[in-house]
Short mmCIF file of C-alpha atoms in Angstrom, two decimals:
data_model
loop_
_atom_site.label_atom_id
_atom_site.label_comp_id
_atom_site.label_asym_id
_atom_site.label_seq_id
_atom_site.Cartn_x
_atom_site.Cartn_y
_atom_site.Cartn_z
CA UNK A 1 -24.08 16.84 -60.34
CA UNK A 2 -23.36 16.37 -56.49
CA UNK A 3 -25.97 18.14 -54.16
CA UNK A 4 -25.00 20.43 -51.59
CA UNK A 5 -27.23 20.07 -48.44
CA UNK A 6 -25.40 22.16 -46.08
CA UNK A 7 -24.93 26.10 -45.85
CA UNK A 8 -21.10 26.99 -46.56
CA UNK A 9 -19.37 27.91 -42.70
CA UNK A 10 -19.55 31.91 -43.86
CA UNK A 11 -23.20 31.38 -45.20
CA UNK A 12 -24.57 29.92 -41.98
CA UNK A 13 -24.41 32.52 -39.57
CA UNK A 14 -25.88 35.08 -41.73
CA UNK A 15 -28.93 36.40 -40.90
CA UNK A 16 -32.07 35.48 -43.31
CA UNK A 17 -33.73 38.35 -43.72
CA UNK A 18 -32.66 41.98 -43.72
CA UNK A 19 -32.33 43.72 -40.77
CA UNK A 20 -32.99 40.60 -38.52
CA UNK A 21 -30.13 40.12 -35.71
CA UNK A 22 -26.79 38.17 -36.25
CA UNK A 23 -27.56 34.59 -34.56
CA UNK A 24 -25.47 33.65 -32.13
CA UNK A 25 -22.04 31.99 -32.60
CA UNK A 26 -22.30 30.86 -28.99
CA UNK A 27 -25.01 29.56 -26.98
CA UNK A 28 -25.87 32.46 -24.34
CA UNK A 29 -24.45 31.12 -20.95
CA UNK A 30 -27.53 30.68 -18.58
CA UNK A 31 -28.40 27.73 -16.25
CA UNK A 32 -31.77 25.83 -17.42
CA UNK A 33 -32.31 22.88 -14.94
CA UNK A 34 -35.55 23.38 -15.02
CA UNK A 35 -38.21 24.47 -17.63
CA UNK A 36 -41.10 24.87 -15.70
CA UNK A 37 -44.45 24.97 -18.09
CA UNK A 38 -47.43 26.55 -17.34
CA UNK A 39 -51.03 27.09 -19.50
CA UNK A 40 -51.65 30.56 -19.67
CA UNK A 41 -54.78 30.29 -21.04
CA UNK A 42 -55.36 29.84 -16.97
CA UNK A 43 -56.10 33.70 -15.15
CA UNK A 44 -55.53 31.76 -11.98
CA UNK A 45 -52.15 30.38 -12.73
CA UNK A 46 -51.06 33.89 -14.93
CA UNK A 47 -51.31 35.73 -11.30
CA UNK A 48 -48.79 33.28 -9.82
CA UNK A 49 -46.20 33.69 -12.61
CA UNK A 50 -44.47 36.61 -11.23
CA UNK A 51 -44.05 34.55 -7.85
CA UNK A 52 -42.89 31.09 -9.89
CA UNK A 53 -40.36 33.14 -12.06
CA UNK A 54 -38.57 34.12 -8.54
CA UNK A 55 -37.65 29.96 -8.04
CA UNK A 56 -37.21 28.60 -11.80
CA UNK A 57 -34.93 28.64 -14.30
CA UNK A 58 -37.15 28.71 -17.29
CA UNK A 59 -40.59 29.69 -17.46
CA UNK A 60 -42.70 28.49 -20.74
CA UNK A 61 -45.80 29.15 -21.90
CA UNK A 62 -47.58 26.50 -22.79
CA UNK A 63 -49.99 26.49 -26.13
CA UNK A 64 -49.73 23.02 -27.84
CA UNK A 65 -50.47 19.34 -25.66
CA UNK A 66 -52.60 20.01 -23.19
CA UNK A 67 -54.86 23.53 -24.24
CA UNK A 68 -57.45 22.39 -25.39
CA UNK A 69 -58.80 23.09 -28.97
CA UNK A 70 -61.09 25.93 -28.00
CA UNK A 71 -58.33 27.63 -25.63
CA UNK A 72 -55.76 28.15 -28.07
CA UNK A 73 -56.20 31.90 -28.76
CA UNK A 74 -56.97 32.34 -25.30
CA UNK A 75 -53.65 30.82 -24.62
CA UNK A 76 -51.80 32.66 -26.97
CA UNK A 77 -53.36 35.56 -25.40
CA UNK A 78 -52.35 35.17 -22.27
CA UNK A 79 -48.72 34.17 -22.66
CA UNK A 80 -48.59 37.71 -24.58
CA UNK A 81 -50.09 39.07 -21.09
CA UNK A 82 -47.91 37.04 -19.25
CA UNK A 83 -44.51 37.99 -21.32
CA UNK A 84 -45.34 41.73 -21.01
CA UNK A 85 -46.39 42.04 -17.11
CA UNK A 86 -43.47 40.43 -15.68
CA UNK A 87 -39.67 41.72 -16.61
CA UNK A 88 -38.11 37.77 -16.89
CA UNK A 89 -35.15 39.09 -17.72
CA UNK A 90 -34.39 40.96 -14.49
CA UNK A 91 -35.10 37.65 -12.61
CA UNK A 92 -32.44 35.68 -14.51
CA UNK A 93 -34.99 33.40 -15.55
CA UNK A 94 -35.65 32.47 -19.29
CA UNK A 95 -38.93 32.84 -20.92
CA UNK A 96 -39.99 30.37 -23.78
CA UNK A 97 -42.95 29.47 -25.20
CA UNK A 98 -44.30 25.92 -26.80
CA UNK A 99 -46.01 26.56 -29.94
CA UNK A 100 -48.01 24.20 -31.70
CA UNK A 101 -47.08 22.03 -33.89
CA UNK A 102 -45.95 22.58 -37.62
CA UNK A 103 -49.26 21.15 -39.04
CA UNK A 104 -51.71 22.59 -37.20
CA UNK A 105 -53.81 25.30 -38.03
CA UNK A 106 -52.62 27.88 -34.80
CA UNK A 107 -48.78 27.27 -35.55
CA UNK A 108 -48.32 30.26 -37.81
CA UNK A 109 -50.44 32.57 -35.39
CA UNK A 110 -48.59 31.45 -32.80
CA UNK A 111 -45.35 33.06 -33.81
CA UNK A 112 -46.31 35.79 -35.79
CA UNK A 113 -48.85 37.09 -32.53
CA UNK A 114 -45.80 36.17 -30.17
CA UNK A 115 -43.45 37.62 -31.85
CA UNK A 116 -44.66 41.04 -33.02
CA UNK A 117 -45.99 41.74 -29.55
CA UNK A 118 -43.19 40.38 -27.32
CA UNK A 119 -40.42 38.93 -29.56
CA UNK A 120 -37.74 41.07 -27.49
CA UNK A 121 -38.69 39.29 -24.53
CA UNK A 122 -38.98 36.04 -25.45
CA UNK A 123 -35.34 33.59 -25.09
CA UNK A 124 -36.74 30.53 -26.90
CA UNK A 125 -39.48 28.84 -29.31
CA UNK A 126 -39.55 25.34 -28.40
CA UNK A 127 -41.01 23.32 -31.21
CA UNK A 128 -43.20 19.86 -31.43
CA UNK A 129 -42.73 16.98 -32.68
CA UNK A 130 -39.75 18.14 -35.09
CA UNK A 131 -39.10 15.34 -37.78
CA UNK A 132 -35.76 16.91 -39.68
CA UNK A 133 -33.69 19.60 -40.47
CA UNK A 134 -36.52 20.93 -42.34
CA UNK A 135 -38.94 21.56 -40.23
CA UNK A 136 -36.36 24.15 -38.67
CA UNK A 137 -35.48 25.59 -41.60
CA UNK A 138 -38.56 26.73 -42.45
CA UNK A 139 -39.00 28.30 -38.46
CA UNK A 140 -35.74 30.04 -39.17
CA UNK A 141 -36.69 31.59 -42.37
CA UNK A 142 -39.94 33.05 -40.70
CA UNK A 143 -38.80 34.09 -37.72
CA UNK A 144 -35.57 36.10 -39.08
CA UNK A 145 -38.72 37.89 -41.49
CA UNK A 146 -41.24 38.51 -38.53
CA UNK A 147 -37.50 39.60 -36.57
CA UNK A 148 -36.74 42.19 -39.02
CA UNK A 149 -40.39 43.23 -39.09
CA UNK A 150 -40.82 43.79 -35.13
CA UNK A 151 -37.41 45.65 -35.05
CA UNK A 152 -36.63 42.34 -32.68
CA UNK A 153 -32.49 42.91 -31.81
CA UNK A 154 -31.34 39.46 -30.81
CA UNK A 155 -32.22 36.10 -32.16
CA UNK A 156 -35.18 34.08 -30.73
CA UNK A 157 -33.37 30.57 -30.69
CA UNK A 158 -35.46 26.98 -30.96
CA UNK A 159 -35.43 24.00 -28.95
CA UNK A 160 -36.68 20.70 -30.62
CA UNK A 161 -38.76 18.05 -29.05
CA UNK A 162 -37.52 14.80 -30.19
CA UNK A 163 -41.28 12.99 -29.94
CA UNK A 164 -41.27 10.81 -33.22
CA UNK A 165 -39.28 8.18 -34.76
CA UNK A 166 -37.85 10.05 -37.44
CA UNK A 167 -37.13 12.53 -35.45
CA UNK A 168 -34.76 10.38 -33.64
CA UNK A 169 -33.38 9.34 -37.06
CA UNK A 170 -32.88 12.47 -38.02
CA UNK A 171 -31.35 13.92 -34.57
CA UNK A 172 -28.02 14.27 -35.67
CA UNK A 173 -29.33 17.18 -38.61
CA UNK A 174 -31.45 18.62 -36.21
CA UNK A 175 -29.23 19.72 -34.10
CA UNK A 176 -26.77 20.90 -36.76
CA UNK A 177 -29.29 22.84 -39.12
CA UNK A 178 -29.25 26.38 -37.94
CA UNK A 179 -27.41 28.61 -35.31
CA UNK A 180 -31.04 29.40 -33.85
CA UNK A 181 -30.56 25.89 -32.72
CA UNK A 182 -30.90 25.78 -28.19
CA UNK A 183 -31.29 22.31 -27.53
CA UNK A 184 -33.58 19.47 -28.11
CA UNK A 185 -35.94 17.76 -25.34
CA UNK A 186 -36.89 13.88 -25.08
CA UNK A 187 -40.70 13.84 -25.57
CA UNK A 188 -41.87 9.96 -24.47
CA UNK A 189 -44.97 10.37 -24.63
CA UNK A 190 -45.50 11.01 -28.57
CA UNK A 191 -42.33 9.18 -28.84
CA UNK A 192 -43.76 5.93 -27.69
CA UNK A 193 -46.96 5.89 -29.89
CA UNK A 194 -44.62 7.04 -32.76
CA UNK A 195 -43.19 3.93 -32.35
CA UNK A 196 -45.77 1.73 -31.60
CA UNK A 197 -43.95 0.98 -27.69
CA UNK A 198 -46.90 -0.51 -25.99
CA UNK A 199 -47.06 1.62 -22.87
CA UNK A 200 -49.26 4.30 -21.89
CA UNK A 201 -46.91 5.82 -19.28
CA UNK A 202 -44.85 9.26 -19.86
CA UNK A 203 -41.83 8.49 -18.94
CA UNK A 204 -39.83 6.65 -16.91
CA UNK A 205 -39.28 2.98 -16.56
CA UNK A 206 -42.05 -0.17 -17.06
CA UNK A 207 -42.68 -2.98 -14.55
CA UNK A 208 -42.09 -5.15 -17.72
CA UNK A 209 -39.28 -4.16 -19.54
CA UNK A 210 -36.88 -5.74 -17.80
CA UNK A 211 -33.96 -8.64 -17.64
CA UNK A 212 -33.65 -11.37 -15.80
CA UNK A 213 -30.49 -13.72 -14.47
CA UNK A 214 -30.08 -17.07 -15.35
CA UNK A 215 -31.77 -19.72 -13.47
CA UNK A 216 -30.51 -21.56 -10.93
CA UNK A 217 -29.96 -25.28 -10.22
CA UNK A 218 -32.07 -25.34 -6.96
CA UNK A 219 -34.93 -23.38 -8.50
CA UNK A 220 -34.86 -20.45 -5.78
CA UNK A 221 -36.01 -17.14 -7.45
CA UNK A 222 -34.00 -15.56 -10.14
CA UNK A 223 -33.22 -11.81 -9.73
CA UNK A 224 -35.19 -9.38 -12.42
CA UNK A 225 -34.74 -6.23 -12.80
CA UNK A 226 -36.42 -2.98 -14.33
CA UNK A 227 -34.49 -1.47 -17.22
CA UNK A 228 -34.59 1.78 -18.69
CA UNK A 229 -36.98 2.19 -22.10
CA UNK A 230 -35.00 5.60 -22.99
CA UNK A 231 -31.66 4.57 -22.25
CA UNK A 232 -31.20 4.31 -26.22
CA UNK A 233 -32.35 7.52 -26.89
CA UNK A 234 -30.89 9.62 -24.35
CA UNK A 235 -27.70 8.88 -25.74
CA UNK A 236 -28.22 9.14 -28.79
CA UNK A 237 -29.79 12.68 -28.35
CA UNK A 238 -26.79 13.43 -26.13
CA UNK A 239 -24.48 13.01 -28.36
CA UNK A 240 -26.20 15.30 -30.95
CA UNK A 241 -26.42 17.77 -28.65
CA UNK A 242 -22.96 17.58 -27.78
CA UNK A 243 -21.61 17.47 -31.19
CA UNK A 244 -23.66 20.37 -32.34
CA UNK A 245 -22.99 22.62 -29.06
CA UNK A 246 -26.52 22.73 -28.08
CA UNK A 247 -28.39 21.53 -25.00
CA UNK A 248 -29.90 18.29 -24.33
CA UNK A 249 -32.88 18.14 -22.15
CA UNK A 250 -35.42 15.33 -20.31
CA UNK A 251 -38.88 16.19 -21.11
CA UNK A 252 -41.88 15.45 -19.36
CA UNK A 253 -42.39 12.88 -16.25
CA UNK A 254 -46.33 12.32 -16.32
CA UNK A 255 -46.45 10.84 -12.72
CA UNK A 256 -47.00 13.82 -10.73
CA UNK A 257 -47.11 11.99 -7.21
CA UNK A 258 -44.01 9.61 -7.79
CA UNK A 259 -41.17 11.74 -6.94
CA UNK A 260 -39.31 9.13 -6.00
CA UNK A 261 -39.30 7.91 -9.87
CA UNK A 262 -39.32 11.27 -11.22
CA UNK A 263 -36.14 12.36 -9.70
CA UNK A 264 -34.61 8.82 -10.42
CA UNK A 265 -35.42 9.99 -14.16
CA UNK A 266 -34.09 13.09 -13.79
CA UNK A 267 -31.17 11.75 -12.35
CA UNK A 268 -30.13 9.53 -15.13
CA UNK A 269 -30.13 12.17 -17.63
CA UNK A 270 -28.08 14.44 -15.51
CA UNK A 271 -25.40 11.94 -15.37
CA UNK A 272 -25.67 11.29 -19.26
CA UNK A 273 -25.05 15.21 -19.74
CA UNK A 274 -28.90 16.52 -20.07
CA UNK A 275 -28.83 20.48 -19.05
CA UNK A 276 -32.47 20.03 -17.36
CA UNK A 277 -35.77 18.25 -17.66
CA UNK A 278 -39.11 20.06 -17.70
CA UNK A 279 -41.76 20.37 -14.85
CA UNK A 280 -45.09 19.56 -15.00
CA UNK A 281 -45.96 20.53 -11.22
CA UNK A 282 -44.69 22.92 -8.38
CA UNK A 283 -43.49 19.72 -6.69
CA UNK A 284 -41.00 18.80 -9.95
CA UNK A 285 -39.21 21.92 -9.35
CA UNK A 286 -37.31 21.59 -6.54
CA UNK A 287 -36.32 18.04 -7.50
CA UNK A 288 -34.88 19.33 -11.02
CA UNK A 289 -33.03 22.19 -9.17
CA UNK A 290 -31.56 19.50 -6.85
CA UNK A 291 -30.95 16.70 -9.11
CA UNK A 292 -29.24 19.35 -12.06
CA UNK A 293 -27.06 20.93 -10.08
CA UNK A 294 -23.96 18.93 -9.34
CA UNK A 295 -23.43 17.21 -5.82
CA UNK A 296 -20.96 19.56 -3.43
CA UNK A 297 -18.95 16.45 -2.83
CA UNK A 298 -18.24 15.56 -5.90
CA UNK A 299 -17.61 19.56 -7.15
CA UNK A 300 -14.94 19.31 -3.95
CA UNK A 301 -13.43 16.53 -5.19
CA UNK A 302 -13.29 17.80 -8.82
CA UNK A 303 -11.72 21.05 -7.33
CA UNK A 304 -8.71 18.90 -5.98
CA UNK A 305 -8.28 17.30 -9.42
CA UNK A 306 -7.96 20.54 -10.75
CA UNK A 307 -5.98 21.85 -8.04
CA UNK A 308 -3.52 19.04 -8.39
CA UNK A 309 -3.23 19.01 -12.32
CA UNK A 310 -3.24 23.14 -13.19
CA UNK A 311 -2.82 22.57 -16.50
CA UNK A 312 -4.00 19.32 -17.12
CA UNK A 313 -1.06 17.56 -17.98
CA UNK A 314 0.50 14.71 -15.86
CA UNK A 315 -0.90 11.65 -13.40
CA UNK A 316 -1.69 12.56 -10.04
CA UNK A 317 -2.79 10.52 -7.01
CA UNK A 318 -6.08 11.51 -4.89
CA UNK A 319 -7.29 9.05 -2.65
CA UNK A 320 -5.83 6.08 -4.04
CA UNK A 321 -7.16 6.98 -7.23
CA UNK A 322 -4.85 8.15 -10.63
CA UNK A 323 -5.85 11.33 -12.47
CA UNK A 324 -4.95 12.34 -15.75
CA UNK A 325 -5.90 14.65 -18.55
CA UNK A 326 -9.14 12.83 -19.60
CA UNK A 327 -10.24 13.00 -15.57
CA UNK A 328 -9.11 16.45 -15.25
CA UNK A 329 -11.59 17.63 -18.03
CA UNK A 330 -14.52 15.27 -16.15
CA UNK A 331 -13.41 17.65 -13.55
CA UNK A 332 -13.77 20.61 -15.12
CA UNK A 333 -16.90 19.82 -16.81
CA UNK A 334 -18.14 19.36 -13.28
CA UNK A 335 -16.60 22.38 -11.72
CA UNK A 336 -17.80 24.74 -14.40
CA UNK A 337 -21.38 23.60 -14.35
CA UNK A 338 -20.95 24.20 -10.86
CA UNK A 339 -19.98 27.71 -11.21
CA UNK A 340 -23.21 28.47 -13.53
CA UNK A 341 -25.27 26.91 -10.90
CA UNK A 342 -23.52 29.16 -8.53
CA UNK A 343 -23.64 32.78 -10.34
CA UNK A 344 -27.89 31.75 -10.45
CA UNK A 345 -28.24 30.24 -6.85
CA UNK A 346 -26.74 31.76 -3.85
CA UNK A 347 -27.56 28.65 -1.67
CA UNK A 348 -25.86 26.49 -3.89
CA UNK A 349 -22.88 28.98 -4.27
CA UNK A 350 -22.29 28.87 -0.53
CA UNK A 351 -22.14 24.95 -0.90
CA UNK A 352 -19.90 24.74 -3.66
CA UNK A 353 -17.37 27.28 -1.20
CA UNK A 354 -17.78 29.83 -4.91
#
């Protein structure tokens, strides 16, 4: 007797408990360069929330890597705090929360605390170290019961961190195994010891993995140079993402004080289709919010594709260069990210002539 693994089309966007909200057909249209974290376990860094949520994106509450064992309630605690004394919504800026992870002994506190005391405020649950479609599953089972419980109207969606090697074997039904689904994140880190990579960095490139040219008859130096360790796995994740109609994101770069390498990061995955990347520090911000939102000069010149080719159709010439319908929707992609960016940033919008 053949199996059936997957929900029927009509059967998947039912809710899972009664009285919990419809899940979305659609993504909710926001902009999400950045998703700054923060450990609210921290009084200090609670008070400067309402002043961080003014110039980010996202703002997540941190309670897994990081909080240590004996902060976790406190933690918990104080993203409750933190979700109730600021109105996140009003900003324009998204609030999440990292729980911990599915085998620990917090996780279920985590989200039924959260969620009874602020699940109408809270956008997204992002989720560690997610192996397969089953570890969301059981997430969206619970949370459409604790939903229904708190009287919670719209659905609290999930974000995936892709930090083990059969989680990246398993990306593909990830992505695809419930309408909660948000995005998923690249987490190095746990990814690298998952896989036995022998590097201690998180993220980014390594002085040794790298290629070198051929050498040459008069012995001078051959050129080497630094390749990417995540190249792989960006697209991969990508491609889930893109297939599934969910967001792909670059997680964590550990070196605080190299910018310069962080924002080279950051930049790779932009042009590879990642949403955003997360930030560890103050200083990460403004390079996600520059590096994520598409360059003015290239939105101009993407407005003249379109401008040229209305509907698509046909070859133009700009610059010596042919356009044609596949082109015209690079252009679009571009201009409409473009447009997001604008309707959240007035600085940009003014640069993008919106």
């Amino acid at each position: 007797m053949e199996l059936m693994l997957m929900k029927t089309p009509r059967a998947f966007f039912k809710p899972l408990a009664i009285g919990a909200p419809a899940p979305y057909r659609d993504l909710p249209i926001k902009v999400e360069r950045m998703i700054h974290f923060v450990p609210p376990h921290l009084e200090k860094v609670r008070a400067k929330v309402p002043e961080i949520a003014k110039g980010v994106d996202v703002v997540l509450g941190n309670l897994e890597d990081a909080i240590p064992a004996d902060a976790k309630e406190a933690a918990r605690a104080g993203f409750i705090e933190m979700a109730r004394e600021t109105d996140f919504a009003a900003l324009g800026t998204g609030l999440w929360t990292r729980i911990n992870c599915l085998n620990s002994p917090w996780m279920l506190d985590d989200v039924m605390e959260i969620v009874a005391a602020v699940g109408d405020k809270l956008d997204v649950i992002m989720v560690p170290k997610v192996e397969g479609p089953w570890d969301i599953h059981y997430l969206d089972q619970i949370l459409a019961q604790l939903e229904a419980k708190a009287g919670v109207t719209r659905p609290i969606q999930l974000h995936a961190i892709l930090e083990t090697a059969e989680g990246v074997a398993n990306v593909d039904a990830i992505a695809l195994a419930s309408p909660r689904m948000q995005g998923i994140s690249l987490g190095p880190a746990d990814l690298a010891a998952s896989r036995a990579m022998k590097t201690t960095r998180v993220g980014g490139g390594h002085p040794g993995y790298r290629v070198v040219e051929d050498p040459h008859a008069d012995g001078r130096a051959r050129v080497s140079v630094q390749q990417d360790l995540w190249h792989y796995t960006f697209a991969k994740m990508v491609d889930a993402c893109q297939t599934a109609g969910i967001k792909p994101f670059y997680g964590p770069f550990g070196d605080i004080k190299d910018l310069e390498a962080c924002e080279q990061q950051f930049r790779n995955a932009f042009i590879m289709g990642c949403a955003g990347a997360w930030s560890l520090h103050p200083d990460q911000i403004a390079i996600a919010k520059k590096v994520f939102s598409p360059d003015p000069a290239e939105v101009a010149f993407a407005k003249r594709i379109l401008e040229a080719m209305p509907d698509g159709s046909g070859v133009a010439m700009l610059d010596g260069k042919m356009q044609d319908d596949a082109t015209w929707k690079q252009a679009k992609v571009m201009v409409d990210s473009a447009k997001l960016v604008a309707a959240k940033d007035p600085d940009m919008a003014a640069a993008y002539g919106f």
